[in-house]
Amino acid sequence: MKTIDELLQEGVEGKRVFVRADLNVPLDGTTITDDGRIRAVVPTVKALADAGARVVVASHLGRPKGAPDPAFSLAPAAARLGELLGAEVAFATDTVGESATATVAGLADGQVAVIENLRFNAGETSKDDAERGAFADLLAALADVYVGDGFGAVHRKHASVFDLPARLPHSAGYLIATEVGVLRKLTDDVRRPYVVVLGGSKVSDKLGVIDHLLEKADRILVGGGMVFTFLKAQGHEVGTSLLQEDQIPVVQEYLARAKERGVEFVLPVDVLVSSEFPDMKTKAPAHPETVAADAVPADRMGLDIGPETRKLYASKLADAATVFWNGPMGVFEHPDYAEGTRAVAQALVDSSAFTVVGGGDSAAAVRILGFDEKAFGHISTGGGASLEYLEGKTLPGLAALED
């Protein structure tokens, strides 16, 4: 995989460099609530601009249905990128139309432009190779060189991620190089004990990575909504908690495999429950109660791990040499259900281990809960991509960057 440093050594002055970034940031209207993914691509964009390239930044945002939708415009992300670069960033109001063509043509050496949301064109995500390729052809006309730096999208076989690199000289940006280097530390030469913390809502989202990690990890801690499928698989009452009944046989098989292989599988001993889901708009007090994890009342739902589990999980992380964390322990966006996720984050901060926060909600939680990002070994920008890499899957966006 060619690196951006090699590209810079060859020279990019005057060249149009297409940077596939991941600017898929959360928005409250037009207000960015977490700019972590924008900050992550700044080193690549700045290095190219400083070397005299004419930088064309492209990304998706959200899930528009293949047509323009103002709610998913990249305009706020373009403005924030300009603030972080300390330079004006031009914005094209389409992807490959008149505005994009004119905006790119108007760039001088060292200037940067962002084109509109790639998913406003149905060709970006099409499963039809010809339709996707036709869109990639139009994108290729905007550039001379391709730099892949949107790690959060490399697990997608999309036009700008998979098809476009085949049409242009290509290299990996700093972010992708960093992400791959970190993930190799979780797969190839792992320092032990290796502890994995998994949370989030659905166990089905994590089945592949659990299957793979049963061959790699020494200890797996589970929280979040997904834990109730594990508790049900052990025969416990879970009340009205989130439950995937169809996954119970798979979970039971994983628990049996973990026991056979000597992998310590740790589940909560207590949970916070309530009769209803908290009001996420007003954040009104929810007044949860703490119950044993094997005794959730039939009319209650579990929404966070309890205080004894927080202590237990902190103790299970204390001796780790490597930790991978993906998924919050509860509904961390509400203050009454944030303490489980906070406890895991704090345990990672206190640890001497190499700690990796696996993107998505986990990365958002770290920032929302006020932790210093530098206190962690690495905070990934791609939750889904990180998980698929750890599953051992071939990621289309990485494969496309290989020479």
Tab-separated table of C-alpha atoms in Angstrom:
chain	number	residue	atom	x	y	z
A	1	MET	CA	0.000	0.000	0.000
A	2	LYS	CA	1.539	3.272	-1.131
A	3	THR	CA	1.753	5.908	1.573
A	4	ILE	CA	1.014	9.597	1.345
A	5	ASP	CA	4.643	10.339	2.247
A	6	GLU	CA	5.702	8.523	-0.925
A	7	LEU	CA	3.165	10.530	-2.894
A	8	LEU	CA	4.460	13.791	-1.443
A	9	GLN	CA	8.021	12.825	-2.317
A	10	GLU	CA	6.955	12.346	-5.933
A	11	GLY	CA	5.402	15.798	-5.891
A	12	VAL	CA	1.787	16.944	-5.977
A	13	GLU	CA	2.168	20.635	-6.775
A	14	GLY	CA	-0.527	21.707	-9.219
A	15	LYS	CA	-2.188	18.276	-9.188
A	16	ARG	CA	-5.835	17.768	-8.332
A	17	VAL	CA	-5.826	15.314	-5.416
A	18	PHE	CA	-9.119	13.627	-4.529
A	19	VAL	CA	-9.219	12.832	-0.797
A	20	ARG	CA	-11.919	10.363	0.184
A	21	ALA	CA	-12.455	11.452	3.782
A	22	ASP	CA	-14.999	10.446	6.397
A	23	LEU	CA	-16.860	13.619	7.364
A	24	ASN	CA	-19.892	11.658	8.535
A	25	VAL	CA	-20.345	13.720	11.679
A	26	PRO	CA	-23.429	13.893	13.916
A	27	LEU	CA	-25.550	16.991	13.347
A	28	ASP	CA	-28.165	18.787	15.409
A	29	GLY	CA	-29.756	20.712	12.571
A	30	THR	CA	-26.699	22.378	11.059
A	31	THR	CA	-24.656	22.216	14.267
A	32	ILE	CA	-21.896	19.599	14.447
A	33	THR	CA	-22.054	17.881	17.837
A	34	ASP	CA	-18.799	15.908	17.465
A	35	ASP	CA	-16.115	17.001	14.978
A	36	GLY	CA	-13.702	14.140	15.696
A	37	ARG	CA	-13.859	12.694	12.185
A	38	ILE	CA	-13.167	16.083	10.604
A	39	ARG	CA	-10.154	16.665	12.837
A	40	ALA	CA	-8.876	13.205	11.948
A	41	VAL	CA	-8.447	14.038	8.243
A	42	VAL	CA	-6.825	17.452	8.781
A	43	PRO	CA	-3.206	16.151	8.767
A	44	THR	CA	-3.656	14.583	5.322
A	45	VAL	CA	-5.466	17.568	3.812
A	46	LYS	CA	-2.980	20.045	5.286
A	47	ALA	CA	0.060	18.096	4.089
A	48	LEU	CA	-1.302	17.989	0.545
A	49	ALA	CA	-2.293	21.661	0.518
A	50	ASP	CA	1.070	22.718	1.964
A	51	ALA	CA	2.746	20.758	-0.860
A	52	GLY	CA	0.803	22.752	-3.452
A	53	ALA	CA	-1.899	20.241	-4.349
A	54	ARG	CA	-5.386	21.319	-5.353
A	55	VAL	CA	-7.282	19.258	-2.796
A	56	VAL	CA	-10.779	17.933	-3.484
A	57	VAL	CA	-12.314	16.459	-0.326
A	58	ALA	CA	-15.300	14.113	-0.638
A	59	SER	CA	-17.374	12.160	1.855
A	60	HIS	CA	-20.791	10.779	2.655
A	61	LEU	CA	-22.970	11.920	5.536
A	62	GLY	CA	-25.910	9.950	6.859
A	63	ARG	CA	-28.155	7.850	4.663
A	64	PRO	CA	-29.871	10.035	2.057
A	65	LYS	CA	-31.739	7.989	-0.527
A	66	GLY	CA	-29.554	8.662	-3.567
A	67	ALA	CA	-30.851	12.206	-4.062
A	68	PRO	CA	-30.097	15.658	-2.592
A	69	ASP	CA	-31.482	16.208	0.905
A	70	PRO	CA	-30.614	19.448	2.763
A	71	ALA	CA	-30.680	17.605	6.090
A	72	PHE	CA	-27.568	15.690	5.006
A	73	SER	CA	-25.581	18.490	3.390
A	74	LEU	CA	-21.827	18.553	3.953
A	75	ALA	CA	-21.834	22.361	4.120
A	76	PRO	CA	-21.409	22.451	7.938
A	77	ALA	CA	-18.533	19.943	7.702
A	78	ALA	CA	-16.853	22.017	4.973
A	79	ALA	CA	-17.089	25.128	7.124
A	80	ARG	CA	-15.611	23.301	10.131
A	81	LEU	CA	-12.781	21.898	8.010
A	82	GLY	CA	-11.933	25.444	6.960
A	83	GLU	CA	-11.830	26.544	10.596
A	84	LEU	CA	-9.502	23.694	11.521
A	85	LEU	CA	-7.218	24.379	8.535
A	86	GLY	CA	-7.253	28.107	9.165
A	87	ALA	CA	-7.988	28.655	5.490
A	88	GLU	CA	-10.993	29.163	3.276
A	89	VAL	CA	-12.510	25.945	1.939
A	90	ALA	CA	-14.625	26.171	-1.214
A	91	PHE	CA	-17.872	24.193	-1.280
A	92	ALA	CA	-19.526	22.637	-4.309
A	93	THR	CA	-23.288	22.233	-4.044
A	94	ASP	CA	-23.298	19.012	-6.065
A	95	THR	CA	-21.062	15.963	-6.481
A	96	VAL	CA	-20.142	15.771	-10.170
A	97	GLY	CA	-22.287	18.501	-11.749
A	98	GLU	CA	-21.693	22.091	-12.777
A	99	SER	CA	-20.887	23.339	-9.288
A	100	ALA	CA	-18.317	20.600	-8.590
A	101	THR	CA	-16.677	21.039	-11.981
A	102	ALA	CA	-16.464	24.824	-11.621
A	103	THR	CA	-15.339	24.701	-7.989
A	104	VAL	CA	-12.506	22.278	-8.718
A	105	ALA	CA	-11.489	24.203	-11.840
A	106	GLY	CA	-11.288	27.361	-9.740
A	107	LEU	CA	-8.811	25.947	-7.233
A	108	ALA	CA	-5.317	27.379	-7.136
A	109	ASP	CA	-2.303	25.449	-5.874
A	110	GLY	CA	-2.620	24.823	-2.143
A	111	GLN	CA	-6.360	25.432	-2.002
A	112	VAL	CA	-9.040	23.044	-0.743
A	113	ALA	CA	-12.606	22.319	-1.800
A	114	VAL	CA	-15.306	20.010	-0.446
A	115	ILE	CA	-17.889	18.564	-2.825
A	116	GLU	CA	-21.430	17.769	-1.682
A	117	ASN	CA	-22.497	14.497	-0.057
A	118	LEU	CA	-21.515	11.591	-2.306
A	119	ARG	CA	-24.651	9.691	-1.368
A	120	PHE	CA	-26.768	12.363	-3.063
A	121	ASN	CA	-25.901	10.335	-6.186
A	122	ALA	CA	-27.394	6.828	-6.336
A	123	GLY	CA	-24.266	5.554	-8.078
A	124	GLU	CA	-22.205	5.895	-4.893
A	125	THR	CA	-23.878	3.023	-3.049
A	126	SER	CA	-25.319	1.066	-5.991
A	127	LYS	CA	-24.886	-2.701	-5.962
A	128	ASP	CA	-24.789	-2.599	-9.758
A	129	ASP	CA	-21.150	-2.533	-10.853
A	130	ALA	CA	-21.899	-0.569	-14.018
A	131	GLU	CA	-23.890	2.148	-12.245
A	132	ARG	CA	-21.265	2.452	-9.542
A	133	GLY	CA	-18.492	2.504	-12.137
A	134	ALA	CA	-20.209	5.232	-14.144
A	135	PHE	CA	-20.295	7.459	-11.066
A	136	ALA	CA	-16.640	6.642	-10.354
A	137	ASP	CA	-15.789	7.745	-13.905
A	138	LEU	CA	-17.392	11.136	-13.268
A	139	LEU	CA	-15.529	11.519	-9.962
A	140	ALA	CA	-12.250	10.554	-11.639
A	141	ALA	CA	-12.683	13.439	-14.077
A	142	LEU	CA	-12.310	15.815	-11.116
A	143	ALA	CA	-8.850	14.592	-10.111
A	144	ASP	CA	-5.386	13.414	-11.087
A	145	VAL	CA	-4.580	11.444	-7.931
A	146	TYR	CA	-6.615	9.593	-5.295
A	147	VAL	CA	-5.876	9.486	-1.557
A	148	GLY	CA	-7.983	7.177	0.591
A	149	ASP	CA	-8.353	8.511	4.117
A	150	GLY	CA	-11.949	7.712	5.082
A	151	PHE	CA	-11.353	4.738	7.348
A	152	GLY	CA	-14.946	4.738	8.558
A	153	ALA	CA	-16.068	3.815	5.028
A	154	VAL	CA	-13.444	1.282	3.915
A	155	HIS	CA	-15.721	-1.661	4.676
A	156	ARG	CA	-18.171	-0.407	2.029
A	157	LYS	CA	-17.953	-1.393	-1.634
A	158	HIS	CA	-18.938	2.094	-2.759
A	159	ALA	CA	-17.902	4.021	-5.860
A	160	SER	CA	-15.656	6.541	-4.104
A	161	VAL	CA	-14.126	3.895	-1.853
A	162	PHE	CA	-13.676	0.862	-4.100
A	163	ASP	CA	-14.103	1.814	-7.785
A	164	LEU	CA	-12.429	5.228	-7.920
A	165	PRO	CA	-8.935	4.130	-6.760
A	166	ALA	CA	-8.775	1.748	-9.742
A	167	ARG	CA	-9.141	4.729	-12.061
A	168	LEU	CA	-6.419	6.956	-10.599
A	169	PRO	CA	-2.915	6.663	-9.097
A	170	HIS	CA	-3.660	6.074	-5.432
A	171	SER	CA	-2.208	6.038	-1.938
A	172	ALA	CA	-3.348	5.797	1.685
A	173	GLY	CA	-3.654	8.925	3.803
A	174	TYR	CA	-2.240	9.360	7.298
A	175	LEU	CA	-5.463	8.357	9.032
A	176	ILE	CA	-5.859	5.037	7.242
A	177	ALA	CA	-2.179	4.223	7.755
A	178	THR	CA	-2.559	4.907	11.481
A	179	GLU	CA	-5.792	2.922	11.806
A	180	VAL	CA	-4.368	-0.133	10.041
A	181	GLY	CA	-1.193	0.020	12.107
A	182	VAL	CA	-3.209	0.079	15.328
A	183	LEU	CA	-5.520	-2.747	14.304
A	184	ARG	CA	-2.543	-4.919	13.429
A	185	LYS	CA	-1.509	-4.603	17.077
A	186	LEU	CA	-4.860	-6.191	17.937
A	187	THR	CA	-4.495	-9.085	15.520
A	188	ASP	CA	-0.867	-9.957	14.797
A	189	ASP	CA	1.462	-9.482	17.763
A	190	VAL	CA	-0.859	-8.871	20.711
A	191	ARG	CA	0.480	-8.041	24.167
A	192	ARG	CA	-1.331	-10.079	26.797
A	193	PRO	CA	-3.576	-10.190	28.729
A	194	TYR	CA	-5.796	-9.040	25.842
A	195	VAL	CA	-9.170	-7.801	27.110
A	196	VAL	CA	-12.097	-6.901	24.856
A	197	VAL	CA	-15.066	-4.826	26.019
A	198	LEU	CA	-18.169	-5.043	23.845
A	199	GLY	CA	-21.387	-3.076	24.236
A	200	GLY	CA	-24.032	-1.410	22.139
A	201	SER	CA	-27.597	-2.343	21.449
A	202	LYS	CA	-27.673	-5.431	19.221
A	203	VAL	CA	-25.722	-8.624	19.748
A	204	SER	CA	-26.205	-9.437	16.048
A	205	ASP	CA	-23.913	-6.501	15.180
A	206	LYS	CA	-21.096	-8.117	17.145
A	207	LEU	CA	-21.471	-11.829	16.342
A	208	GLY	CA	-18.727	-11.895	13.739
A	209	VAL	CA	-16.180	-10.147	15.915
A	210	ILE	CA	-17.048	-12.297	18.960
A	211	ASP	CA	-16.575	-15.409	16.851
A	212	HIS	CA	-13.126	-14.209	15.772
A	213	LEU	CA	-12.074	-12.862	19.169
A	214	LEU	CA	-12.789	-16.181	20.861
A	215	GLU	CA	-9.597	-17.275	19.107
A	216	LYS	CA	-7.643	-14.152	20.113
A	217	ALA	CA	-8.787	-12.605	23.394
A	218	ASP	CA	-8.065	-13.688	26.933
A	219	ARG	CA	-11.132	-12.005	28.434
A	220	ILE	CA	-14.350	-10.548	27.002
A	221	LEU	CA	-16.563	-8.147	28.983
A	222	VAL	CA	-20.098	-7.518	27.727
A	223	GLY	CA	-22.471	-4.619	28.426
A	224	GLY	CA	-25.072	-2.493	26.690
A	225	GLY	CA	-28.379	-3.700	25.306
A	226	MET	CA	-26.706	-6.729	23.748
A	227	VAL	CA	-25.986	-8.204	27.173
A	228	PHE	CA	-29.617	-9.168	27.745
A	229	THR	CA	-29.492	-11.745	24.975
A	230	PHE	CA	-26.535	-13.304	26.831
A	231	LEU	CA	-28.413	-13.229	30.139
A	232	LYS	CA	-31.487	-14.776	28.502
A	233	ALA	CA	-29.250	-17.445	26.975
A	234	GLN	CA	-28.247	-18.362	30.521
A	235	GLY	CA	-31.917	-18.745	31.462
A	236	HIS	CA	-32.390	-15.439	33.288
A	237	GLU	CA	-35.405	-13.133	33.204
A	238	VAL	CA	-34.640	-9.906	31.301
A	239	GLY	CA	-38.030	-8.175	31.547
A	240	THR	CA	-38.716	-5.741	28.715
A	241	SER	CA	-35.027	-5.232	27.974
A	242	LEU	CA	-33.731	-5.257	24.427
A	243	LEU	CA	-33.598	-8.895	23.355
A	244	GLN	CA	-32.787	-10.751	20.145
A	245	GLU	CA	-34.474	-14.108	20.687
A	246	ASP	CA	-33.227	-15.502	17.381
A	247	GLN	CA	-29.601	-15.042	18.472
A	248	ILE	CA	-29.887	-17.032	21.696
A	249	PRO	CA	-28.643	-20.359	20.207
A	250	VAL	CA	-25.592	-18.606	18.714
A	251	VAL	CA	-24.844	-16.864	22.001
A	252	GLN	CA	-25.128	-20.148	23.895
A	253	GLU	CA	-22.659	-21.724	21.480
A	254	TYR	CA	-20.224	-18.825	21.973
A	255	LEU	CA	-20.438	-19.117	25.759
A	256	ALA	CA	-19.707	-22.842	25.516
A	257	ARG	CA	-16.743	-22.226	23.170
A	258	ALA	CA	-15.336	-19.585	25.495
A	259	LYS	CA	-15.418	-22.049	28.379
A	260	GLU	CA	-13.736	-24.751	26.288
A	261	ARG	CA	-10.975	-22.386	25.129
A	262	GLY	CA	-10.390	-20.833	28.539
A	263	VAL	CA	-11.562	-17.397	27.458
A	264	GLU	CA	-13.058	-15.571	30.424
A	265	PHE	CA	-16.508	-14.287	29.442
A	266	VAL	CA	-17.692	-11.654	31.941
A	267	LEU	CA	-21.314	-10.540	32.199
A	268	PRO	CA	-22.880	-7.976	34.547
A	269	VAL	CA	-23.764	-8.911	38.098
A	270	ASP	CA	-26.186	-5.994	38.451
A	271	VAL	CA	-27.990	-3.584	36.140
A	272	LEU	CA	-29.931	-0.328	36.289
A	273	VAL	CA	-33.574	-0.783	35.294
A	274	SER	CA	-36.654	1.344	34.705
A	275	SER	CA	-40.240	0.841	33.605
A	276	GLU	CA	-39.687	3.116	30.598
A	277	PHE	CA	-37.020	4.438	28.298
A	278	PRO	CA	-35.669	7.832	29.472
A	279	ASP	CA	-36.709	11.116	27.853
A	280	MET	CA	-33.689	11.883	25.666
A	281	LYS	CA	-34.830	15.409	24.766
A	282	THR	CA	-35.367	16.878	28.226
A	283	LYS	CA	-32.957	14.486	30.009
A	284	ALA	CA	-35.418	14.557	32.909
A	285	PRO	CA	-34.384	12.444	35.927
A	286	ALA	CA	-35.174	8.789	35.248
A	287	HIS	CA	-34.881	7.464	38.829
A	288	PRO	CA	-33.552	4.015	37.905
A	289	GLU	CA	-33.287	1.184	40.395
A	290	THR	CA	-30.476	-1.316	40.740
A	291	VAL	CA	-31.267	-5.038	40.568
A	292	ALA	CA	-29.266	-8.228	40.255
A	293	ALA	CA	-28.541	-9.063	36.628
A	294	ASP	CA	-30.257	-12.434	37.016
A	295	ALA	CA	-33.381	-10.936	38.579
A	296	VAL	CA	-34.679	-8.202	36.261
A	297	PRO	CA	-38.392	-7.643	37.041
A	298	ALA	CA	-40.743	-8.679	34.243
A	299	ASP	CA	-42.000	-5.091	33.799
A	300	ARG	CA	-38.567	-3.403	33.783
A	301	MET	CA	-35.922	-2.811	31.120
A	302	GLY	CA	-32.178	-2.760	31.690
A	303	LEU	CA	-30.496	0.475	30.609
A	304	ASP	CA	-26.980	0.391	32.103
A	305	ILE	CA	-24.623	-1.835	34.055
A	306	GLY	CA	-24.860	-1.420	37.832
A	307	PRO	CA	-22.346	-0.177	40.430
A	308	GLU	CA	-21.014	-3.632	41.361
A	309	THR	CA	-20.486	-4.437	37.683
A	310	ARG	CA	-18.595	-1.172	37.221
A	311	LYS	CA	-16.203	-2.251	39.972
A	312	LEU	CA	-15.963	-5.768	38.537
A	313	TYR	CA	-15.188	-4.537	35.031
A	314	ALA	CA	-12.597	-2.068	36.300
A	315	SER	CA	-10.857	-4.946	38.123
A	316	LYS	CA	-10.953	-7.087	34.984
A	317	LEU	CA	-9.267	-4.289	33.019
A	318	ALA	CA	-6.638	-3.447	35.634
A	319	ASP	CA	-4.093	-6.098	34.614
A	320	ALA	CA	-4.620	-5.863	30.845
A	321	ALA	CA	-1.764	-5.212	28.453
A	322	THR	CA	-4.052	-4.637	25.449
A	323	VAL	CA	-7.675	-3.465	25.475
A	324	PHE	CA	-10.156	-3.050	22.618
A	325	TRP	CA	-13.458	-1.356	23.493
A	326	ASN	CA	-16.410	-1.096	21.133
A	327	GLY	CA	-19.875	-0.090	22.306
A	328	PRO	CA	-21.254	1.803	25.328
A	329	MET	CA	-22.392	0.026	28.472
A	330	GLY	CA	-25.780	1.757	28.570
A	331	VAL	CA	-27.794	4.725	27.339
A	332	PHE	CA	-24.835	7.010	28.053
A	333	GLU	CA	-26.459	10.061	26.452
A	334	HIS	CA	-28.739	10.291	29.509
A	335	PRO	CA	-26.932	11.272	32.737
A	336	ASP	CA	-28.717	8.609	34.815
A	337	TYR	CA	-27.374	5.854	32.541
A	338	ALA	CA	-23.899	7.180	31.745
A	339	GLU	CA	-21.954	5.808	34.707
A	340	GLY	CA	-21.331	2.354	33.271
A	341	THR	CA	-19.758	3.759	30.129
A	342	ARG	CA	-17.877	6.337	32.188
A	343	ALA	CA	-16.477	3.601	34.437
A	344	VAL	CA	-15.132	1.627	31.475
A	345	ALA	CA	-13.587	4.756	29.944
A	346	GLN	CA	-11.987	5.671	33.276
A	347	ALA	CA	-10.604	2.148	33.685
A	348	LEU	CA	-8.943	2.491	30.292
A	349	VAL	CA	-7.511	5.868	31.251
A	350	ASP	CA	-6.140	4.407	34.491
A	351	SER	CA	-4.706	1.360	32.732
A	352	SER	CA	-1.106	1.003	31.563
A	353	ALA	CA	-2.380	-1.112	28.644
A	354	PHE	CA	-2.388	-0.202	24.975
A	355	THR	CA	-6.017	0.940	24.723
A	356	VAL	CA	-8.081	1.210	21.538
A	357	VAL	CA	-11.537	2.781	21.464
A	358	GLY	CA	-13.296	1.276	18.448
A	359	GLY	CA	-15.074	4.249	16.943
A	360	GLY	CA	-18.815	4.904	16.653
A	361	ASP	CA	-20.716	5.466	19.897
A	362	SER	CA	-17.683	4.549	22.018
A	363	ALA	CA	-15.634	7.380	20.516
A	364	ALA	CA	-18.575	9.751	20.857
A	365	ALA	CA	-19.008	8.744	24.498
A	366	VAL	CA	-15.376	9.489	25.297
A	367	ARG	CA	-15.804	13.027	24.025
A	368	ILE	CA	-19.323	13.626	25.373
A	369	LEU	CA	-18.310	12.435	28.841
A	370	GLY	CA	-15.367	14.831	28.849
A	371	PHE	CA	-12.369	12.515	28.688
A	372	ASP	CA	-9.067	13.662	27.243
A	373	GLU	CA	-8.643	11.776	23.974
A	374	LYS	CA	-4.879	11.719	24.492
A	375	ALA	CA	-5.391	9.516	27.549
A	376	PHE	CA	-6.233	6.586	25.249
A	377	GLY	CA	-3.820	4.728	23.002
A	378	HIS	CA	-6.005	5.259	19.954
A	379	ILE	CA	-9.563	6.354	19.212
A	380	SER	CA	-10.723	4.893	15.926
A	381	THR	CA	-12.863	6.824	13.465
A	382	GLY	CA	-14.551	3.689	12.131
A	383	GLY	CA	-16.619	1.449	14.373
A	384	GLY	CA	-17.970	-0.871	11.676
A	385	ALA	CA	-14.691	-0.903	9.768
A	386	SER	CA	-12.734	-1.720	12.935
A	387	LEU	CA	-15.042	-4.621	13.766
A	388	GLU	CA	-14.869	-6.088	10.262
A	389	TYR	CA	-11.068	-5.810	10.259
A	390	LEU	CA	-10.944	-7.682	13.573
A	391	GLU	CA	-13.276	-10.308	12.093
A	392	GLY	CA	-10.600	-10.977	9.497
A	393	LYS	CA	-12.707	-9.746	6.595
A	394	THR	CA	-11.258	-8.193	3.452
A	395	LEU	CA	-12.247	-4.517	3.479
A	396	PRO	CA	-12.958	-3.260	-0.074
A	397	GLY	CA	-11.519	0.198	0.555
A	398	LEU	CA	-8.220	-1.191	1.830
A	399	ALA	CA	-7.986	-3.807	-0.909
A	400	ALA	CA	-8.464	-1.041	-3.490
A	401	LEU	CA	-5.441	0.837	-2.130
A	402	GLU	CA	-3.108	-2.133	-2.464
A	403	ASP	CA	-0.708	-1.895	-5.395
